[in-house]
mmCIF file of N, CA and C in Angstrom:
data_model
loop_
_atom_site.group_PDB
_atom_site.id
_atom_site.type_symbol
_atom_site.label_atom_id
_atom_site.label_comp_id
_atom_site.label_asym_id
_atom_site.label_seq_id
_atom_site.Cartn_x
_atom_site.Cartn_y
_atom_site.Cartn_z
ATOM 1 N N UNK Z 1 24.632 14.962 2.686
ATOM 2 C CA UNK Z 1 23.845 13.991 1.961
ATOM 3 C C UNK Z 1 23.611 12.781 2.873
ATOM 4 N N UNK Z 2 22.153 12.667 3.413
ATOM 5 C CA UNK Z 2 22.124 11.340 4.747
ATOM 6 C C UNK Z 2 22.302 9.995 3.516
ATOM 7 N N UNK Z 3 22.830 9.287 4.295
ATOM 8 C CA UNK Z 3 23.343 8.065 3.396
ATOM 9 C C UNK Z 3 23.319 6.746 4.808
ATOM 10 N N UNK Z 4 23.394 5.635 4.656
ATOM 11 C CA UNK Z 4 23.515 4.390 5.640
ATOM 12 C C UNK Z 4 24.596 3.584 4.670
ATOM 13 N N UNK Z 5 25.202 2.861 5.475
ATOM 14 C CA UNK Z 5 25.889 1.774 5.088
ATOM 15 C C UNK Z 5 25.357 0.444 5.906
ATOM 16 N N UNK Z 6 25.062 -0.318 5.376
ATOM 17 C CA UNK Z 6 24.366 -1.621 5.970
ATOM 18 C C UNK Z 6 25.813 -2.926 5.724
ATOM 19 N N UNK Z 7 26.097 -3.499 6.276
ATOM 20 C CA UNK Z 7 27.313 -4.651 6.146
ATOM 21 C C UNK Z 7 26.671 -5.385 6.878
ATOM 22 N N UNK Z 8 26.470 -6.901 5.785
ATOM 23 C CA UNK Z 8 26.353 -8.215 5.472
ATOM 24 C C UNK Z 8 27.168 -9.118 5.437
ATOM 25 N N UNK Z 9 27.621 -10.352 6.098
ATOM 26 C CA UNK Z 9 28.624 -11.206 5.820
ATOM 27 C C UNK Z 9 29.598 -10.995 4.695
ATOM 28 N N UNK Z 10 28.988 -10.896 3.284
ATOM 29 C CA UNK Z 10 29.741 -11.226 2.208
ATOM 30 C C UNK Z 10 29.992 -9.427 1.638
ATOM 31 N N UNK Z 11 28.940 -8.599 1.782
ATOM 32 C CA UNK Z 11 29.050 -7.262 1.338
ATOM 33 C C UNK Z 11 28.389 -6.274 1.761
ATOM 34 N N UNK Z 12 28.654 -5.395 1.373
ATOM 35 C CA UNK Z 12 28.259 -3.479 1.903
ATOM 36 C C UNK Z 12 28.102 -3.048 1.194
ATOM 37 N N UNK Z 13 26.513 -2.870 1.510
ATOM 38 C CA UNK Z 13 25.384 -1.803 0.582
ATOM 39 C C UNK Z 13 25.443 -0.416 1.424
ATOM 40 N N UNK Z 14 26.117 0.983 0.067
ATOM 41 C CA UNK Z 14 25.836 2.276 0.896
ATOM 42 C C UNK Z 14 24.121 2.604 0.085
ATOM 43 N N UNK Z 15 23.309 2.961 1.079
ATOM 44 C CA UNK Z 15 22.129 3.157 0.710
ATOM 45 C C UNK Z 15 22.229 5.053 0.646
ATOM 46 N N UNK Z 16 21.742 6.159 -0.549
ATOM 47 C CA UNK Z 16 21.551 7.205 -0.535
ATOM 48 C C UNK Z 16 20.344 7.535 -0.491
ATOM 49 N N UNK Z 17 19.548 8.452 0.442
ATOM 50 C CA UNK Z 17 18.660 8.342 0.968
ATOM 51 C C UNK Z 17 17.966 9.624 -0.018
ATOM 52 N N UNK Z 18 19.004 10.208 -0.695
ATOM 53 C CA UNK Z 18 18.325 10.709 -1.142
ATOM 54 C C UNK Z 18 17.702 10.568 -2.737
ATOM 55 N N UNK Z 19 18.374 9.602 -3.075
ATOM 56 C CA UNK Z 19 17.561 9.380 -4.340
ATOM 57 C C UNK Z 19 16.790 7.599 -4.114
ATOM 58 N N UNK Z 20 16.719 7.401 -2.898
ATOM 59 C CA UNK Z 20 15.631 6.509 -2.362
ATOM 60 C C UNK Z 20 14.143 6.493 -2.634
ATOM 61 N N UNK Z 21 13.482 5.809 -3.462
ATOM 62 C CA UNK Z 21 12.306 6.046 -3.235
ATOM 63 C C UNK Z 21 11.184 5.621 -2.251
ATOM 64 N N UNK Z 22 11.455 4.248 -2.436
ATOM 65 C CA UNK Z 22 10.943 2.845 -1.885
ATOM 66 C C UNK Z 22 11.280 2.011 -1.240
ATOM 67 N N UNK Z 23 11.059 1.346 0.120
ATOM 68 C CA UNK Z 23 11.593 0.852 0.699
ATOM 69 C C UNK Z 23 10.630 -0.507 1.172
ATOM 70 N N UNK Z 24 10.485 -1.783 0.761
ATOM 71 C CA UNK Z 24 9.184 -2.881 0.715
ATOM 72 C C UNK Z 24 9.897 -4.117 1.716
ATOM 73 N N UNK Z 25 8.650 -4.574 2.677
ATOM 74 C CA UNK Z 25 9.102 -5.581 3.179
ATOM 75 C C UNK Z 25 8.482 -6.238 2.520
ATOM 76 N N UNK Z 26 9.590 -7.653 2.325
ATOM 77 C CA UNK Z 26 9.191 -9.045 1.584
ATOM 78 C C UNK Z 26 9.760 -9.646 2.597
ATOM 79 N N UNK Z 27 9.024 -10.970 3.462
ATOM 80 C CA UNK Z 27 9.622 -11.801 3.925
ATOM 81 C C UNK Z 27 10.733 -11.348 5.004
ATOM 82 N N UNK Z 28 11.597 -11.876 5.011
ATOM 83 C CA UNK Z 28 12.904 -11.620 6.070
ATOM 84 C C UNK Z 28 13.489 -11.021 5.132
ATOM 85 N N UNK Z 29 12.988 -10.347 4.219
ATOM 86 C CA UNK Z 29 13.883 -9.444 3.350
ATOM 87 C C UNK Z 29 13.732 -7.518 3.073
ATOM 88 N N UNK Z 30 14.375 -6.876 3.052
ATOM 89 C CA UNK Z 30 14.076 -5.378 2.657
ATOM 90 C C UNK Z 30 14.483 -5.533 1.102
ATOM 91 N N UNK Z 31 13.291 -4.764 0.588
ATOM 92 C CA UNK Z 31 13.987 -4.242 -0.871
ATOM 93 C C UNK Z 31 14.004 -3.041 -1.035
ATOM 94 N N UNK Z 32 14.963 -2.536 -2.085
ATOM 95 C CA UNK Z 32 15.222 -0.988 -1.874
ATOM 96 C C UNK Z 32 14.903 -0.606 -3.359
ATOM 97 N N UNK Z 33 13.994 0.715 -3.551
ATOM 98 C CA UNK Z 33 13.462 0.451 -4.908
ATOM 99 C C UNK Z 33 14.312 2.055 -5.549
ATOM 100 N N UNK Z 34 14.890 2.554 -6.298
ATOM 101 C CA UNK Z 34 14.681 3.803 -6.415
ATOM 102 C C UNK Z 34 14.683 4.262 -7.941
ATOM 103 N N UNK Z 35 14.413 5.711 -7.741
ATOM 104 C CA UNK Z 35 13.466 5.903 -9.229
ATOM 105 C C UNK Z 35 14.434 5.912 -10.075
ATOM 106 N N UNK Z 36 15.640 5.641 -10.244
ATOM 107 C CA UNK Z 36 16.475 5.397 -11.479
ATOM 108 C C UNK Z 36 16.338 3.956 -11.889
ATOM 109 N N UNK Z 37 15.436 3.599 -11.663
ATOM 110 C CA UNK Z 37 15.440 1.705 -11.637
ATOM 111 C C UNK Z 37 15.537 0.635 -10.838
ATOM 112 N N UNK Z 38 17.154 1.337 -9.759
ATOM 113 C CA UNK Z 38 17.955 0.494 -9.747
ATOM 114 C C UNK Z 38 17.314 -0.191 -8.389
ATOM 115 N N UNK Z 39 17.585 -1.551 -7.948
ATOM 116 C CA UNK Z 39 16.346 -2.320 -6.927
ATOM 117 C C UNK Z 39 18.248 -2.985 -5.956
ATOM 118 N N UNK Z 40 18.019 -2.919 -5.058
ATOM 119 C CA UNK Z 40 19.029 -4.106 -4.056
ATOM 120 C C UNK Z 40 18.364 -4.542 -3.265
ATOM 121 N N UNK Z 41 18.539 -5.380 -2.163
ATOM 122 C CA UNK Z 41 18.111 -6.614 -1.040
ATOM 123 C C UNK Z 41 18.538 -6.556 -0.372
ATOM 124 N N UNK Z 42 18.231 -6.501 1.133
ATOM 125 C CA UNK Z 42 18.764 -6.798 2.438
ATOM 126 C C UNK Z 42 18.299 -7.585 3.252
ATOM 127 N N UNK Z 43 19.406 -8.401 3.726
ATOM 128 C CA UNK Z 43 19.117 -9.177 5.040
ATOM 129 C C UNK Z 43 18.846 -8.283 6.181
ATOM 130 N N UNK Z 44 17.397 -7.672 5.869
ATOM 131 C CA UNK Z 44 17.106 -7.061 7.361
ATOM 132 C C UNK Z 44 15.736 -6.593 7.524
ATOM 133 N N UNK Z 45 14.962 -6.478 8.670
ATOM 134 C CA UNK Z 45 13.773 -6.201 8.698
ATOM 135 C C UNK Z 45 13.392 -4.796 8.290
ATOM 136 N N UNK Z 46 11.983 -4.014 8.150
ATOM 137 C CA UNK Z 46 11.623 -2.643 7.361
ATOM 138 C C UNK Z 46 11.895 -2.072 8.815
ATOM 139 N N UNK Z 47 11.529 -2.914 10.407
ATOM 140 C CA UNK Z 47 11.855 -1.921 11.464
ATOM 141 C C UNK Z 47 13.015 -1.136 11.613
ATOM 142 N N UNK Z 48 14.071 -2.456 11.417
ATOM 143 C CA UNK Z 48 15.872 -2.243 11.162
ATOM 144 C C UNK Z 48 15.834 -0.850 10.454
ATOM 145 N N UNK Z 49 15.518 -0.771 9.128
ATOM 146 C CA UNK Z 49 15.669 -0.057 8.337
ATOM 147 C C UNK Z 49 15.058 1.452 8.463
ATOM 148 N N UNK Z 50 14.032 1.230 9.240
ATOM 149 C CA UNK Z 50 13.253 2.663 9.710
ATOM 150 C C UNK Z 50 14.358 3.092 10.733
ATOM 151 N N UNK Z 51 14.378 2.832 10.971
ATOM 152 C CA UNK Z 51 15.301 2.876 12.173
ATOM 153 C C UNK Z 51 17.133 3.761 11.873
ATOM 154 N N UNK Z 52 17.774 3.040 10.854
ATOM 155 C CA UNK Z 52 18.731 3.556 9.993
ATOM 156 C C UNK Z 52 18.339 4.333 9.456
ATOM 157 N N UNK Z 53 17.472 4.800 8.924
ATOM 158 C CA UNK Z 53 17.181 6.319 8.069
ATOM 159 C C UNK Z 53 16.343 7.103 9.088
ATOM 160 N N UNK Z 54 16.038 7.324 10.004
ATOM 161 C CA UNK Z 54 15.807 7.971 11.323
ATOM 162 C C UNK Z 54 17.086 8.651 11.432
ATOM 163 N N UNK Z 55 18.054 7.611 11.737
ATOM 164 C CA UNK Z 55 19.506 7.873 12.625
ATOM 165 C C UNK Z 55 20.159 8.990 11.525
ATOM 166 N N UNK Z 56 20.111 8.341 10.269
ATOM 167 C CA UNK Z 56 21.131 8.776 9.296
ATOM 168 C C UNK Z 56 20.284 10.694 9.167
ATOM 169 N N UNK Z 57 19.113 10.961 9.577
ATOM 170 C CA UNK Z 57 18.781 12.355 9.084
ATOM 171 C C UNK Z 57 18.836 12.992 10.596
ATOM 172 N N UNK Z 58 18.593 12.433 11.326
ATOM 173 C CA UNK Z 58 18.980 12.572 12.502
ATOM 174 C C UNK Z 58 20.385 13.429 12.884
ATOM 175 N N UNK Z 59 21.393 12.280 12.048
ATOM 176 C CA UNK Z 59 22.877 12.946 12.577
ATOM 177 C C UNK Z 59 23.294 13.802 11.746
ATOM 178 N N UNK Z 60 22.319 14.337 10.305
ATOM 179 C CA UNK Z 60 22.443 15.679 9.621
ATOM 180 C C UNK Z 60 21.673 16.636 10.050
ATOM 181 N N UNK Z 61 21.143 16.395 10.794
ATOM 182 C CA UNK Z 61 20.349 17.633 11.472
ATOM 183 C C UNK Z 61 19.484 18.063 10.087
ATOM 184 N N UNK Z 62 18.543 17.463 9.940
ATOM 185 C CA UNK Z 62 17.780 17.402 8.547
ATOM 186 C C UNK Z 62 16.378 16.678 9.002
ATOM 187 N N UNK Z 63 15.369 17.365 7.897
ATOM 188 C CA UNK Z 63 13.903 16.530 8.235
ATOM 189 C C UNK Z 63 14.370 15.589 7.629
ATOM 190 N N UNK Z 64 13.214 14.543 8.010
ATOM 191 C CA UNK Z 64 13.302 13.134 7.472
ATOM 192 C C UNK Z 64 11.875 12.997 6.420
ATOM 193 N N UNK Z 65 12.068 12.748 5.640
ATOM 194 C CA UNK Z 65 10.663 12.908 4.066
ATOM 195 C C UNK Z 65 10.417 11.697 3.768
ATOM 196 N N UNK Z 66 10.976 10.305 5.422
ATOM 197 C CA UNK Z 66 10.399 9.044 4.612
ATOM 198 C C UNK Z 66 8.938 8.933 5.905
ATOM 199 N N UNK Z 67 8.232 8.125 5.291
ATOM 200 C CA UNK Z 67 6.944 7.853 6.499
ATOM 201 C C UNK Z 67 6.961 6.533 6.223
ATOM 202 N N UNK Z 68 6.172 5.689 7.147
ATOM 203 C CA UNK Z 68 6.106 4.586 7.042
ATOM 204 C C UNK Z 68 4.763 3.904 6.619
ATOM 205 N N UNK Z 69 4.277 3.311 5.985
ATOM 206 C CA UNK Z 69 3.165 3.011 5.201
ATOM 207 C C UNK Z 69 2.470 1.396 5.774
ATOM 208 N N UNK Z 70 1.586 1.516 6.798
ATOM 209 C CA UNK Z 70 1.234 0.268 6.977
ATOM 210 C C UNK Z 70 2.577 -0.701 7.316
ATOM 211 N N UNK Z 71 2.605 -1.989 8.114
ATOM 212 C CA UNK Z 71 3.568 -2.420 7.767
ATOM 213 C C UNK Z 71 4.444 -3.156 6.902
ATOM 214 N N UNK Z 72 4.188 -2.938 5.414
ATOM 215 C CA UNK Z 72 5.297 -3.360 4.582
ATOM 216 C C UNK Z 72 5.962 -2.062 3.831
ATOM 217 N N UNK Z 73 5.581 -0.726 3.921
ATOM 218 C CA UNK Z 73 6.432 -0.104 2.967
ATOM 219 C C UNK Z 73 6.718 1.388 3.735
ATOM 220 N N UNK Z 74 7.963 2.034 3.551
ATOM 221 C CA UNK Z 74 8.172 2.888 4.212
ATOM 222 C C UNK Z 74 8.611 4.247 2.617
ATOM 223 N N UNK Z 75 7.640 5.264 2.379
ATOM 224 C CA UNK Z 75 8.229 5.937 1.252
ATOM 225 C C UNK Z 75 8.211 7.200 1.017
ATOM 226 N N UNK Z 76 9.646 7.724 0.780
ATOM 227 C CA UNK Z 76 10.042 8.971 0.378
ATOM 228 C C UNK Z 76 9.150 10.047 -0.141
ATOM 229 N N UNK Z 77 8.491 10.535 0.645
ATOM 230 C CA UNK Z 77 7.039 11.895 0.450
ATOM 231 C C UNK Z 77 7.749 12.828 -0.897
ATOM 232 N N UNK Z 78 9.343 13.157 -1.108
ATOM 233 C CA UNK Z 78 9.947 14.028 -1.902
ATOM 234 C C UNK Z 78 9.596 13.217 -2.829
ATOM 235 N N UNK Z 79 8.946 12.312 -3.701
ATOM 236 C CA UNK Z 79 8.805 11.969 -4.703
ATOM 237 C C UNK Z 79 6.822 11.230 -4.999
ATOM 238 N N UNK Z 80 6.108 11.958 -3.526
ATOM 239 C CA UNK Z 80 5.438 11.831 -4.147
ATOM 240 C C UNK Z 80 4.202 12.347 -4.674
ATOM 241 N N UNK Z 81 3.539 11.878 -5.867
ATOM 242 C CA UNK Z 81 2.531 12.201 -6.892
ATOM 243 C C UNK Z 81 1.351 12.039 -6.824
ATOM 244 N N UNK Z 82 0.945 11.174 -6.228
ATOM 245 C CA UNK Z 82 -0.781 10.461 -6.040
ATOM 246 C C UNK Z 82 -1.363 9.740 -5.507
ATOM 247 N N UNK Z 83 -1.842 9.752 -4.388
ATOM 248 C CA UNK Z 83 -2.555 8.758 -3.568
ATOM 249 C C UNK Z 83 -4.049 8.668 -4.177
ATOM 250 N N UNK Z 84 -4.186 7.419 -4.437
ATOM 251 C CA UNK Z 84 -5.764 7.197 -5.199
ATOM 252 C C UNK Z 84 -6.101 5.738 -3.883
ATOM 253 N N UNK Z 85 -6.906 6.369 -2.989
ATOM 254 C CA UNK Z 85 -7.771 5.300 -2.352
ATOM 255 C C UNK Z 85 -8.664 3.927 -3.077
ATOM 256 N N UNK Z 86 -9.708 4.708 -3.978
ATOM 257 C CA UNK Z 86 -10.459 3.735 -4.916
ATOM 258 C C UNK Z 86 -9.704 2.960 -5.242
ATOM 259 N N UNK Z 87 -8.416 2.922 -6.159
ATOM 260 C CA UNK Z 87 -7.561 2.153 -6.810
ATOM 261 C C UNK Z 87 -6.630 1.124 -6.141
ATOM 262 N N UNK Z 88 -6.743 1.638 -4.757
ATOM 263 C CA UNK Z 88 -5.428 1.229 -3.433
ATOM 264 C C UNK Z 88 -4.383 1.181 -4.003
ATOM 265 N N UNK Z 89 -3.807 2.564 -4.324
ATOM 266 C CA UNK Z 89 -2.174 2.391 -4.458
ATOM 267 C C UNK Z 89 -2.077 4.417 -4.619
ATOM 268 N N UNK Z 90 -0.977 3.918 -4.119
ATOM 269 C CA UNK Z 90 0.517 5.168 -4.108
ATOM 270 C C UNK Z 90 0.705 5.446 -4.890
ATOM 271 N N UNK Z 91 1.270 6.441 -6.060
ATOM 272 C CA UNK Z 91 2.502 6.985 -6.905
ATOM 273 C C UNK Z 91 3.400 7.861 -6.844
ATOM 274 N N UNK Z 92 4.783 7.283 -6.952
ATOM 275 C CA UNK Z 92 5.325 7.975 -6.909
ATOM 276 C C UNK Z 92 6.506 8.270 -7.533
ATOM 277 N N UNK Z 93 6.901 9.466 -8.019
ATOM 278 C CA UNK Z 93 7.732 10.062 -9.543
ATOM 279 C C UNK Z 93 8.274 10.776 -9.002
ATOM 280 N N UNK Z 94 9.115 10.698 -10.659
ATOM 281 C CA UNK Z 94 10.658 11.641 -10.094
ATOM 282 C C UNK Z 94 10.085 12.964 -11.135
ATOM 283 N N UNK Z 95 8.596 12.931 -11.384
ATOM 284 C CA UNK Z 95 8.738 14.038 -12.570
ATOM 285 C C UNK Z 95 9.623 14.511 -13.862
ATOM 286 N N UNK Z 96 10.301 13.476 -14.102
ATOM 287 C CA UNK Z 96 10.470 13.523 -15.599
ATOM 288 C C UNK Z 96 10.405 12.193 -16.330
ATOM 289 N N UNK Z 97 8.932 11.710 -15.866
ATOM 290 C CA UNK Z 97 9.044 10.106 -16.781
ATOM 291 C C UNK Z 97 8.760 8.936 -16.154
ATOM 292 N N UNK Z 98 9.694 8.766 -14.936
ATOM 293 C CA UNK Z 98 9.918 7.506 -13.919
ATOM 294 C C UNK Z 98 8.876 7.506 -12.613
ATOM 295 N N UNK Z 99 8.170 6.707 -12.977
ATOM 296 C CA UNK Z 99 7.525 6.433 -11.778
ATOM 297 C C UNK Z 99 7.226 4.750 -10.731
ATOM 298 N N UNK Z 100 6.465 5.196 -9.604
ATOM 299 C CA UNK Z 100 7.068 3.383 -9.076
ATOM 300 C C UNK Z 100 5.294 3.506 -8.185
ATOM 301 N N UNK Z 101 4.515 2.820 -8.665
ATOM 302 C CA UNK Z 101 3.219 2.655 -8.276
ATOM 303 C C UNK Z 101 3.092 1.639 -7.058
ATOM 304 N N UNK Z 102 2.683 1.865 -5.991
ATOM 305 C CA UNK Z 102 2.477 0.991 -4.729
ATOM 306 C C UNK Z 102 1.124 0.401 -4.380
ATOM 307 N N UNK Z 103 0.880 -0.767 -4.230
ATOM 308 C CA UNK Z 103 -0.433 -1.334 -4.197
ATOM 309 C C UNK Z 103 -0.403 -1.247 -2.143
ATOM 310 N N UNK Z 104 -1.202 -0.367 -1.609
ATOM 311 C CA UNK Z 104 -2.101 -0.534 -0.371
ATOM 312 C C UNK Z 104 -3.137 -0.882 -0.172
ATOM 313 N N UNK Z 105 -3.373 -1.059 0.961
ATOM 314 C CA UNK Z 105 -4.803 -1.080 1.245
ATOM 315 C C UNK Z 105 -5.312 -0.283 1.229
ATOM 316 N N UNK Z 106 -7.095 -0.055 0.886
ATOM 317 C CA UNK Z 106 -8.055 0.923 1.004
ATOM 318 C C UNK Z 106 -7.672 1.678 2.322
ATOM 319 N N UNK Z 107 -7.669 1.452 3.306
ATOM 320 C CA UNK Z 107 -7.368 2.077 4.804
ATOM 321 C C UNK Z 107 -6.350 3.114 4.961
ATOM 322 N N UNK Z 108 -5.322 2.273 4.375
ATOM 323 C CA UNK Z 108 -4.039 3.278 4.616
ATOM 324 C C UNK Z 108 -4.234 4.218 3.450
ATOM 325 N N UNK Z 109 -4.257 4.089 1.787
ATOM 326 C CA UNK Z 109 -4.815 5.235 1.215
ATOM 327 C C UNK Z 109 -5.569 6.253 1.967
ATOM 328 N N UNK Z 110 -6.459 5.801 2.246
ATOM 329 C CA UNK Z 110 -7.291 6.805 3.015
ATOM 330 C C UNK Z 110 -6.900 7.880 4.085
ATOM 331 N N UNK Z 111 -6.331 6.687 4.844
ATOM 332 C CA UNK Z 111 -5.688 7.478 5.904
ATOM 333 C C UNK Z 111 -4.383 8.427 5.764
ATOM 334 N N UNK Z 112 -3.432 7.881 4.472
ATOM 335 C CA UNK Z 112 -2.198 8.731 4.045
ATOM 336 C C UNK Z 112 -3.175 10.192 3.551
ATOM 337 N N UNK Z 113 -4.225 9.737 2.736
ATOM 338 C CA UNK Z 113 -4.614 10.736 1.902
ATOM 339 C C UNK Z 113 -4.831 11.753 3.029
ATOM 340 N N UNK Z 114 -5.542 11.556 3.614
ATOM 341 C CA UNK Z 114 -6.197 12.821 4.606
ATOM 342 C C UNK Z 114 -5.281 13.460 5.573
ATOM 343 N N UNK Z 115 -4.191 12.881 5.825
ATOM 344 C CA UNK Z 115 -2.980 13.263 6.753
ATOM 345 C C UNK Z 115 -2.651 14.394 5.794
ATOM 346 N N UNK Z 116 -2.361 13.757 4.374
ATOM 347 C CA UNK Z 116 -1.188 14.705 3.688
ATOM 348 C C UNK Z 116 -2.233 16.048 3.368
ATOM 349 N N UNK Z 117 -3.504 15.640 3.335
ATOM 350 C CA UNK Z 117 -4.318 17.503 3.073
ATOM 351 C C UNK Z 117 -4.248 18.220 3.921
ATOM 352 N N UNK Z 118 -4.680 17.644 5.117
ATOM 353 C CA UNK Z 118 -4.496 18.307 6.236
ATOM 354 C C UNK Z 118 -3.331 19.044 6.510
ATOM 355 N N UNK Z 119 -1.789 18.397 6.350
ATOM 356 C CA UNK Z 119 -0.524 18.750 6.110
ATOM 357 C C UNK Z 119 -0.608 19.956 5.072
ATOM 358 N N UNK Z 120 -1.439 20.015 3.712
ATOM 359 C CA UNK Z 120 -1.424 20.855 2.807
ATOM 360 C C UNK Z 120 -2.142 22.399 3.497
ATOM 361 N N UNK Z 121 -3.446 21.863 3.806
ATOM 362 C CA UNK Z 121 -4.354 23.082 4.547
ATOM 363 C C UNK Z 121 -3.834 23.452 5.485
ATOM 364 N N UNK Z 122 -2.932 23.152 6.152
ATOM 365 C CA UNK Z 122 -2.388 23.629 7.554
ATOM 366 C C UNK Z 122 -1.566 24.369 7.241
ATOM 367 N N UNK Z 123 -0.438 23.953 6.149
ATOM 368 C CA UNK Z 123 0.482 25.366 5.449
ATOM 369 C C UNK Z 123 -0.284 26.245 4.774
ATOM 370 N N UNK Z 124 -1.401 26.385 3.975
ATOM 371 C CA UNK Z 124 -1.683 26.920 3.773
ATOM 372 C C UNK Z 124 -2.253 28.309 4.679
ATOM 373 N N UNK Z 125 -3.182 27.821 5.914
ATOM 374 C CA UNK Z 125 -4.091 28.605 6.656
ATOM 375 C C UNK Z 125 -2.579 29.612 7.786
ATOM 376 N N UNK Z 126 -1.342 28.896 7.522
ATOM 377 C CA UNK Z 126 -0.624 29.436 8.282
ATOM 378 C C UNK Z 126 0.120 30.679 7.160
ATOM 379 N N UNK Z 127 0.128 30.454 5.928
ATOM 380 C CA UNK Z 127 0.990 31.526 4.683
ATOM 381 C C UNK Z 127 -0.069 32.737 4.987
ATOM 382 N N UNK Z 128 -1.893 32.404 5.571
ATOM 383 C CA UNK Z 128 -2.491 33.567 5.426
ATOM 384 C C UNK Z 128 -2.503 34.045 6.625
ATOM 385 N N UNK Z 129 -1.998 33.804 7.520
ATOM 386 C CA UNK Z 129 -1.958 34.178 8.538
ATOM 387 C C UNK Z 129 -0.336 35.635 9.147
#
């Protein structure tokens, strides 16, 4: 199970990567969003943090299912549901109920959108092969 532990002056956040959804830069701050609700804060940049969940799937010898979204948000593909360009935003669910909607830009919609078909048509043209 890839997991990070981040230690802060006063305390230690273990982050589980796998029920991670969301990961948002605010300011000199990371927030950590995931689909049970639950939200924490870090004193640390989204690079820092790309960076720690790299390492952490890395040293399980495991793909990594987070991408990085423009630079404020980095998010867990295993949870997601809908990229709508027109609308500029993300969704993304745990499929039974919970979901966590991301406001982007037109650009990056666009550009996530067409990566991930391409990603789709490419498994596909390879199952008929």
């Amino acid at each position: 199970m890839p997991r990070f532990c981040y230690y802060q002056r006063d305390e230690l956040t273990i982050v589980d990567l796998e029920k991670l959804a969301l990961v948002k830069a605010e300011g000199n701050y990371t927030e950590f969003f995931y689909m049970g609700g639950e939200k924490t804060t870090l004193t640390t940049g989204l690079s820092n943090v790309e960076q720690l969940i790299k390492q952490s799937f890395a040293s399980n010898a495991l793909p990594c299912p987070y991408v990085r979204l423009g630079r404020s948000c980095i998010i867990n593909e295993n949870y997601l549901f809908k990229i709508d360009a027109i609308k500029q935003r993300i969704i993304l669910s745990d499929f039974a109920g919970r979901h966590i909607v991301i406001k982007v830009s037109k650009q990056v919609a666009r550009t996530y959108k067409e990566t991930i078909n391409r990603l789709f048509h490419a498994e596909d043209s390879e199952e008929n092969e």
